[in-house]
XYZ file of C-alpha atoms in Angstrom:
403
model
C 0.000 0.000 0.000
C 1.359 3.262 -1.234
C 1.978 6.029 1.719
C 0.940 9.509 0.839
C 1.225 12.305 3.245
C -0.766 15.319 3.098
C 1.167 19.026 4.802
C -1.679 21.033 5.073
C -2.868 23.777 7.868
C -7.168 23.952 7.069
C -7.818 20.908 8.929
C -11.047 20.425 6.753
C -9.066 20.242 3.533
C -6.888 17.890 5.287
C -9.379 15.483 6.189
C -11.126 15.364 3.021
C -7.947 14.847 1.093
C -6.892 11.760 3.414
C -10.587 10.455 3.493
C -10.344 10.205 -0.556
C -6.564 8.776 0.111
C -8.075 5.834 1.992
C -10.801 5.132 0.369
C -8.852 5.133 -2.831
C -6.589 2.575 -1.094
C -3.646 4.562 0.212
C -2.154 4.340 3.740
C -2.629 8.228 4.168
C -1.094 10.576 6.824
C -1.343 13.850 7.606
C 0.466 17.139 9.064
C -1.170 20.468 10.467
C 2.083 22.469 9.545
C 5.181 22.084 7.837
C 7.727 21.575 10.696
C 5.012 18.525 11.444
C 5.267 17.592 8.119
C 9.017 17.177 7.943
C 8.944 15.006 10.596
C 6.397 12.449 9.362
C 8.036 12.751 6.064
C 11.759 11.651 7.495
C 10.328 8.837 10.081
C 7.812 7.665 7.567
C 9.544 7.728 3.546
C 6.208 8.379 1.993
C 5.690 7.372 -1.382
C 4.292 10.710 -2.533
C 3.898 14.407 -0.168
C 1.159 16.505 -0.705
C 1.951 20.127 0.370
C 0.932 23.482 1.056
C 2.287 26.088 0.514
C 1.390 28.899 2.762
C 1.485 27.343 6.253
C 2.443 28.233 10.465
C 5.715 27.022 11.353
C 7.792 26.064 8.394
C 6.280 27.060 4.608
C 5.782 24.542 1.823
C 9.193 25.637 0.459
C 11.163 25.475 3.258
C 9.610 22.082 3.043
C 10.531 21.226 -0.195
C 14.492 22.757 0.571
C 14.553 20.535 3.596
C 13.188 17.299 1.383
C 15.276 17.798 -1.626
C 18.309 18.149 0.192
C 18.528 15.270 2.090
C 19.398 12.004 -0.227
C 16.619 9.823 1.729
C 13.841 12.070 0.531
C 15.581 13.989 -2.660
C 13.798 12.157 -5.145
C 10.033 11.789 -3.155
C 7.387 12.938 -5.777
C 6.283 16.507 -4.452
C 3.162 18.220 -5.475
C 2.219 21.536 -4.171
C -1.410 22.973 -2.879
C -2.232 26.063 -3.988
C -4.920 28.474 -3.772
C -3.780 30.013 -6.670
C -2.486 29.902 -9.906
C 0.375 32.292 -10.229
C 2.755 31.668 -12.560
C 5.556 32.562 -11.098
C 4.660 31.115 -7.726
C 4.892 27.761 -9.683
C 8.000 28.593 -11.184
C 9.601 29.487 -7.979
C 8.466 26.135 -6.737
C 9.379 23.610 -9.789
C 12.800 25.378 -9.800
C 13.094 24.076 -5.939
C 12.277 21.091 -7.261
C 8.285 20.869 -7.014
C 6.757 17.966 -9.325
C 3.230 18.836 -9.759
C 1.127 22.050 -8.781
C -2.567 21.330 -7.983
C -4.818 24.648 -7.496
C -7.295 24.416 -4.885
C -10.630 23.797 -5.209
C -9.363 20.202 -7.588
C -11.740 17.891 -7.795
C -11.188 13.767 -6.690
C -10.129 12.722 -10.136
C -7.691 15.587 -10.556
C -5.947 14.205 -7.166
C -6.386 10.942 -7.654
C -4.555 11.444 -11.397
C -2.056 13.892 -9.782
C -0.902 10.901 -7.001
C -0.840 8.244 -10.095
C 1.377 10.052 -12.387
C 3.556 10.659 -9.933
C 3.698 6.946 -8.908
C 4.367 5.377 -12.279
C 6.991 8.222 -12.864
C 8.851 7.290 -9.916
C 8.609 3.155 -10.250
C 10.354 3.992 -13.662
C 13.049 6.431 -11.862
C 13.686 3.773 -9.152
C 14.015 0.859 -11.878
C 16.347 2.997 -13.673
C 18.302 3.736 -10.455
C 18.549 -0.072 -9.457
C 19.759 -0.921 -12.891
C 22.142 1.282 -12.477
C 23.763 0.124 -9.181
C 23.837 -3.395 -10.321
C 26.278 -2.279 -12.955
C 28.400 0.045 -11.008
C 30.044 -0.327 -7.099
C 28.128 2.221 -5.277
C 27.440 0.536 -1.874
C 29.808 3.117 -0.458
C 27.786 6.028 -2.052
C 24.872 4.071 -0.278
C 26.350 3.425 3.027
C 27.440 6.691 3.446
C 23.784 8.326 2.332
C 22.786 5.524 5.389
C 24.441 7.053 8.088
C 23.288 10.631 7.099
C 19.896 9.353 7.359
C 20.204 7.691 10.567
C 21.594 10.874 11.780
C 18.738 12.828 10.865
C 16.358 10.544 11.882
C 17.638 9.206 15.456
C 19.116 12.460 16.276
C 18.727 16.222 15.322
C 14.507 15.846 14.165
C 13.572 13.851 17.023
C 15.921 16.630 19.243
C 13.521 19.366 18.015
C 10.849 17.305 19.030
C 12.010 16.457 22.119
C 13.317 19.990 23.113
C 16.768 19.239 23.904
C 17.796 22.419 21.882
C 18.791 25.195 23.770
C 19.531 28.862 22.858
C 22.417 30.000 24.471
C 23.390 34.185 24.675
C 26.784 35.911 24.421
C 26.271 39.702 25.278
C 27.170 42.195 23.517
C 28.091 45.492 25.724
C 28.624 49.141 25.079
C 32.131 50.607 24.950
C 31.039 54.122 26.378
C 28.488 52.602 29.264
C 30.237 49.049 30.082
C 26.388 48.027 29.886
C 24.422 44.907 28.062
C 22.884 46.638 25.127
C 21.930 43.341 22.922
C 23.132 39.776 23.174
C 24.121 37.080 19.886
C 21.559 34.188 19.796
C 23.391 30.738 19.553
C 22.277 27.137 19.514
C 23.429 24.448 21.789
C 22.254 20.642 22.319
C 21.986 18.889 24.889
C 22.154 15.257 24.436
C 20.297 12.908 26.622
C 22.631 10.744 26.963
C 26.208 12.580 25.558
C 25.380 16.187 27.506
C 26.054 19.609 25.972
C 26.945 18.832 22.280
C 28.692 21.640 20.542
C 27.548 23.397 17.432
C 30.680 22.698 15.264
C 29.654 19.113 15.523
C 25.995 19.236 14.581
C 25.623 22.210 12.422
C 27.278 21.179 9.241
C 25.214 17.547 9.320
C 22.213 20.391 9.627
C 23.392 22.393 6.954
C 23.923 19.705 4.477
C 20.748 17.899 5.034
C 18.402 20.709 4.793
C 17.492 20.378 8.708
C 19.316 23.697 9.644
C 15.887 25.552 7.705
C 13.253 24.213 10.931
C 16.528 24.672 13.283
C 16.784 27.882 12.370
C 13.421 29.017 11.762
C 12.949 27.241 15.899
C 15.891 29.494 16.772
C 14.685 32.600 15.496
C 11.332 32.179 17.402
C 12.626 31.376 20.687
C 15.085 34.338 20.523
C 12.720 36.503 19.821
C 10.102 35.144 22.489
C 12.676 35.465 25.265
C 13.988 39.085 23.960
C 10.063 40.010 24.203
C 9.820 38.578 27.941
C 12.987 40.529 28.803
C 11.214 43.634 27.263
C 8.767 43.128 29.829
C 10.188 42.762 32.431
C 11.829 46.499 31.638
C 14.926 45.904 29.462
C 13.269 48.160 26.757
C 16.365 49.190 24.726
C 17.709 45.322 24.538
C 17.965 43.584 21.349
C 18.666 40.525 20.335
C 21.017 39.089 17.150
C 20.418 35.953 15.270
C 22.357 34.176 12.501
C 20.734 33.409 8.870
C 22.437 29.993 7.500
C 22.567 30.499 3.752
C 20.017 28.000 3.132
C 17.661 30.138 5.367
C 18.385 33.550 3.344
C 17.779 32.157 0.162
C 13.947 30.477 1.194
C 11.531 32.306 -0.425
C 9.385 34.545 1.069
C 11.625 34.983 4.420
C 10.844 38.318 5.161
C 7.462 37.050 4.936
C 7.770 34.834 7.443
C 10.158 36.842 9.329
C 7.613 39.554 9.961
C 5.012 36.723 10.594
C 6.926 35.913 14.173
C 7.519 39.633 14.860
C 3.777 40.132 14.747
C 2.666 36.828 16.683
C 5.187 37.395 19.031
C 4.765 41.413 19.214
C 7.854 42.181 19.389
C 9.098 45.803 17.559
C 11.095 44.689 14.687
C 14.089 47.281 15.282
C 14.972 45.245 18.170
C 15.602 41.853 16.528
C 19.039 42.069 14.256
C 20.081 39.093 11.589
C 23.684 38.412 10.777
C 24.894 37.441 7.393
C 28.256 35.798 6.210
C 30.424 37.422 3.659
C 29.587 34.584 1.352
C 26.033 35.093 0.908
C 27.206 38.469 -0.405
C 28.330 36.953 -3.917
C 26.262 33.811 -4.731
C 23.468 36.207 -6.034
C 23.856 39.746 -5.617
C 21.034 40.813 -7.354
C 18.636 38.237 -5.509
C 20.667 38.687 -2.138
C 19.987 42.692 -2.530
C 16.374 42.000 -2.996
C 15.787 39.967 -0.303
C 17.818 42.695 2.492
C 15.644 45.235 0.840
C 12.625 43.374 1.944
C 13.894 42.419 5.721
C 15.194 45.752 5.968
C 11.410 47.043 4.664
C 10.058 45.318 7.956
C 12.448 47.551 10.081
C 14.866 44.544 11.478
C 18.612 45.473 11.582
C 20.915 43.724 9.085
C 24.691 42.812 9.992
C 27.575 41.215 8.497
C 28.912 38.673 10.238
C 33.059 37.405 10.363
C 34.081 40.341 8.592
C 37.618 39.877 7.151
C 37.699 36.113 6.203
C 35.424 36.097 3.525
C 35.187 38.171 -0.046
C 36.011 41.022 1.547
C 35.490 43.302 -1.393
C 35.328 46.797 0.196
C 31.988 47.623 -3.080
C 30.130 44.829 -1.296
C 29.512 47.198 2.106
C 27.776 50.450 -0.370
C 25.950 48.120 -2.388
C 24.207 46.506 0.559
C 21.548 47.883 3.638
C 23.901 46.910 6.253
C 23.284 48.402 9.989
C 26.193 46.512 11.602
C 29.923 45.574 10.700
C 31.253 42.272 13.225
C 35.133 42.377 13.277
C 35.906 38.167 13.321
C 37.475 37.189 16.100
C 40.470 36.326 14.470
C 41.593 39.861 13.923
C 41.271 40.446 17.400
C 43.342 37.981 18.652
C 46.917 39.126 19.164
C 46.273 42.752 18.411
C 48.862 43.994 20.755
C 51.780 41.696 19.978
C 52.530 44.028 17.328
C 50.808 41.866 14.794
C 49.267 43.867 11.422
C 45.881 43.078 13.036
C 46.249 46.305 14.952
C 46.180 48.316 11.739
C 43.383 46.177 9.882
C 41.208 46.757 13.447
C 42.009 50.334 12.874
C 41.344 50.665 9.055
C 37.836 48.387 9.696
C 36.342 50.692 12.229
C 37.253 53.637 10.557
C 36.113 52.933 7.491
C 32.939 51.317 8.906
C 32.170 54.285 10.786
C 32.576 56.388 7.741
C 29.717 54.374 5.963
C 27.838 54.858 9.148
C 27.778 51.452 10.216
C 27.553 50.494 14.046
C 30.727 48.149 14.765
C 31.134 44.935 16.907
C 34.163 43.387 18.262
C 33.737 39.444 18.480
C 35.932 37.273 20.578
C 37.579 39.804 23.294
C 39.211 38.286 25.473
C 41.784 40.330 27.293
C 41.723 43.845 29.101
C 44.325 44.888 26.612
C 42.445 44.093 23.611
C 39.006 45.944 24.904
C 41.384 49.005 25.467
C 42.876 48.752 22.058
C 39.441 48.876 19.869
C 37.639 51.660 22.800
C 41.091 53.581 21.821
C 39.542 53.582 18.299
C 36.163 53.951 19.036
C 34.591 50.478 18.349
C 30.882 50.605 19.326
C 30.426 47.086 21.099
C 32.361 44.046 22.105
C 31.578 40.362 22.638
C 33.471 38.094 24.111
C 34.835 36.199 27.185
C 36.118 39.021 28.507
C 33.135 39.796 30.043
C 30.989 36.926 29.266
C 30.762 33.204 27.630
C 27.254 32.404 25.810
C 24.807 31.953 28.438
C 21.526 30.053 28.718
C 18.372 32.105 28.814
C 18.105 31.971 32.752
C 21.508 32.970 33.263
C 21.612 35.747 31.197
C 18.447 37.324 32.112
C 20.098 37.156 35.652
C 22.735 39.005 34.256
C 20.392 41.916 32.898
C 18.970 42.002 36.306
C 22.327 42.166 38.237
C 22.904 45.773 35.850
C 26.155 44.684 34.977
C-alpha cells in the first residue's frame, strides 16, 4: 500500500484529502504544519507528499528545501497545494524542485490522477536507479547516504521534538556605558545521553541535510520570544542578534515569514538584528539585494557577520543595507603583539564608521584588547572578557544584576 502524506494547515481540507486517500486505497497521513510535516516525512519515507504552501511554522518551500536536500527524501514525488495559480509562484516552486502544482478547489479525479502520475513516474526512476547500481560499485555512495539518514532521523529531528535544543546568549556590551545593550543568539544541544553537544559538531550535518531551515526558523522564534519577555520585564532598549544559514536567506518569502513571528510574538522589529556571512554576499547579488531590501522594509537590523575572512570586497559594504559591521574574532586575537591586526582593526572601524555602520568586536578576550578597539572607538564588544554564551536563565540574571 502506497503512503501519501498530506502538509496542510485547514484541517477540513486535510481530512477530506486523506478520506479520498483511503478510500482510494492509500495508507494516508497527515500534518497540520510544515515543521510537522518534515517530521512524518523523514520517520515515515512516503511514497508521494502533498503540500501546502502557505502554512504556520515552516512554509511549503522550506519544506521542499529541507526534502530535496537530504538524499533519503531527494527524489520523493512533491506536489504543491495552492490556492492560486500564479505563474511565477509555480515557477519558484518547480525550480526548488516541485513535481506537480494542484490549485485548490481540484476535484477527486484531478488528485487521484495527480498521485498516479507521480507513482508510475517514480517506479520507472527507481528501476532505472537499481539498474544502475547493479552495474556500477556504489554501496559506499549508499552506506554513506545511510548514516546521514540515521543521523537525521535518530538524532537532530527527534531533538527538536524532544526539546533538547537550547539557545544559548553571548552579550554584547557598550564601549562608552560598560552596559548589556543586545546579546548574539546561539544554539546548543543537549544530548540525553552525551550532555552539551557543541555546534561545530551538529551544524554542518544540519546544513547539508536541509534540517538547519526548521533549526533555524525554531531558533529565530525562541530568541525573539525570550527578547520580548525581557522587554517586559523592563529591558526596553535590549535587542537581540540571530544568525541566517545560507540555506535560510535564500527560502523564499523569508521576510514574509520573518515579519510573521515579529507580529505573533509582538515584538518591535528594530529590536531583533540578523547576521549574514560574507559569502552570501556573492552567490546572487542581485537576488541577495532584494531579499535585504525586503527584511530591511520590515524595520529589522541587518549585519555582516566574520568580517575579514570572507570576499572582503570593500563595493560589497555600499551596495548593501547593512546596519552593523562584526570584526571576526580572528583579527582580534593578538592585536597587541605588534601583529598587522592592529592596523586592519584600525582601518575596519574607521572605514565602517565612515559608511555609518555600528561596529562589533567578536571574541575579546583580554583587558588589553578591549582598550585597544575603545582607543579607536569600536561601538560594542563580545566576548569572554566579560561573558561566555549563556543560557536564557543565566543571562536574564545578568540583565537584572545591571552589569
Amino acid at each position: 500500500m502506497k503512503k501519501i502524506l498530506v502538509i496542510e494547515d485547514d484541517r477540513v481540507i486535510r481530512e477530506n484529502i486523506i478520506k479520498i486517500l483511503k478510500f482510494e486505497r492509500f495508507d494516508a497521513m497527515g500534518a497540520e504544519n510544515g515543521m510537522q510535516g518534515l517530521s512524518l516525512a523523514m520517520s515515515n519515507l512516503p511514497d508521494v507528499i502533498l503540500c501546502d504552501v502557505i502554512m504556520p511554522e515552516l512554509n511549503g518551500y522550506g519544506v521542499l528545501m529541507a526534502l530535496r536536500a537530504n538524499p533519503a527524501t531527494a527524489t520523493v514525488p512533491f506536489v504543491f497545494l495552492t490556492g492560486k495559480a500564479d505563474r511565477a509562484e509555480m515557477r519558484q516552486g518547480m525550480e526548488l524542485g516541485a513535481d506537480d502544482y494542484l490549485t485548490k478547489p481540484f476535484t477527486k479525479a484531478e488528485l487521484v490522477g495527480a498521485i498516479a502520475s507521480r507513482l508510475k513516474k517514480q517506479e520507472a526512476f527507481v528501476e532505472q536507479y537499481n539498474n544502475l547500481q547493479i552495474q556500477t560499485n556504489e554501496h559506499i555512495i549508499e552506506q554513506d547516504a545511510s548514516e546521514k539518514l540515521i543521523i537525521l532521523k535518530k538524532g537532530l529531528y527527534t531533538a527538536l521534538r524532544r526539546e533538547e535544543f537550547q539557545v544559548y546568549y553571548q552579550p554584547q556590551v557598550s564601549l562608552t556605558t560598560g552596559k548589556i545593550v543586545g546579546a548574539e543568539a546561539l544554539v546548543r544541544w543537549k544530548h540525553p545521553e552525551k550532555g552539551l553537544i557543541p555546534p561545530t559538531e551538529f551544524i554542518p550535518v544540519a546544513e547539508e541535510t536541509g534540517f538547519i531551515i526548521p533549526l533555524g526558523e525554531w531558533i529565530l522564534q525562541t530568541a525573539c520570544q525570550h527578547l520580548k519577555s525581557w522587554q517586559n520585564d523592563g529591558f526596553s532598549g535590549l535587542r537581540v542578534a540571530v544568525n541566517l544559514s545560507p540555506r535560510q536567506f535564500h527560502q523564499p518569502e523569508l521576510s514574509t515569514r520573518v515579519a510573521e513571528i515579529l507580529e505573533k510574538i509582538g515584538l518591535e522589529p528594530n529590536s531583533l538584528e540578523l547576521e549574514l556571512t560574507e559569502s552570501l554576499m556573492i552567490e546572487d547579488t542581485e537576488s541577495a539585494i532584494a531579499t535585504l531590501t525586503q527584511l530591511k522594509k520590515l524595520g529589522v537590523s541587518i549585519s555582516i557577520d566574520d568580517f575579514g575572512t570572507g570576499y572582503s570586497s570593500l563595493s560589497y559594504l555600499t551596495q548593501y543595507p547593512f546596519d552593523t559591521l562584526k570584526i571576526d574574532r580572528s583579527f582580534i586575537r593578538n592585536i597587541t603583539d605588534g601583529s598587522r591586526n592592529a592596523a586592519i582593526v584600525k582601518a575596519i572601524i574607521e572605514m565602517a564608521h565612515s559608511l555609518c555602520l555600528e561596529v562589533i568586536a567578536e571574541g575579546v578576550e583580554t583587558e588589553s584588547e578591549q582598550d585597544f578597539i575603545r582607543r579607536y572607538k569600536c561601538d560594542y564588544m563580545q566576548g569572554y572578557l566579560f561573558s561566555r554564551p549563556l543560557p536564557a536563565t543565566d543571562f536574564e540574571q545578568l540583565l537584572k544584576q545591571g552589569q
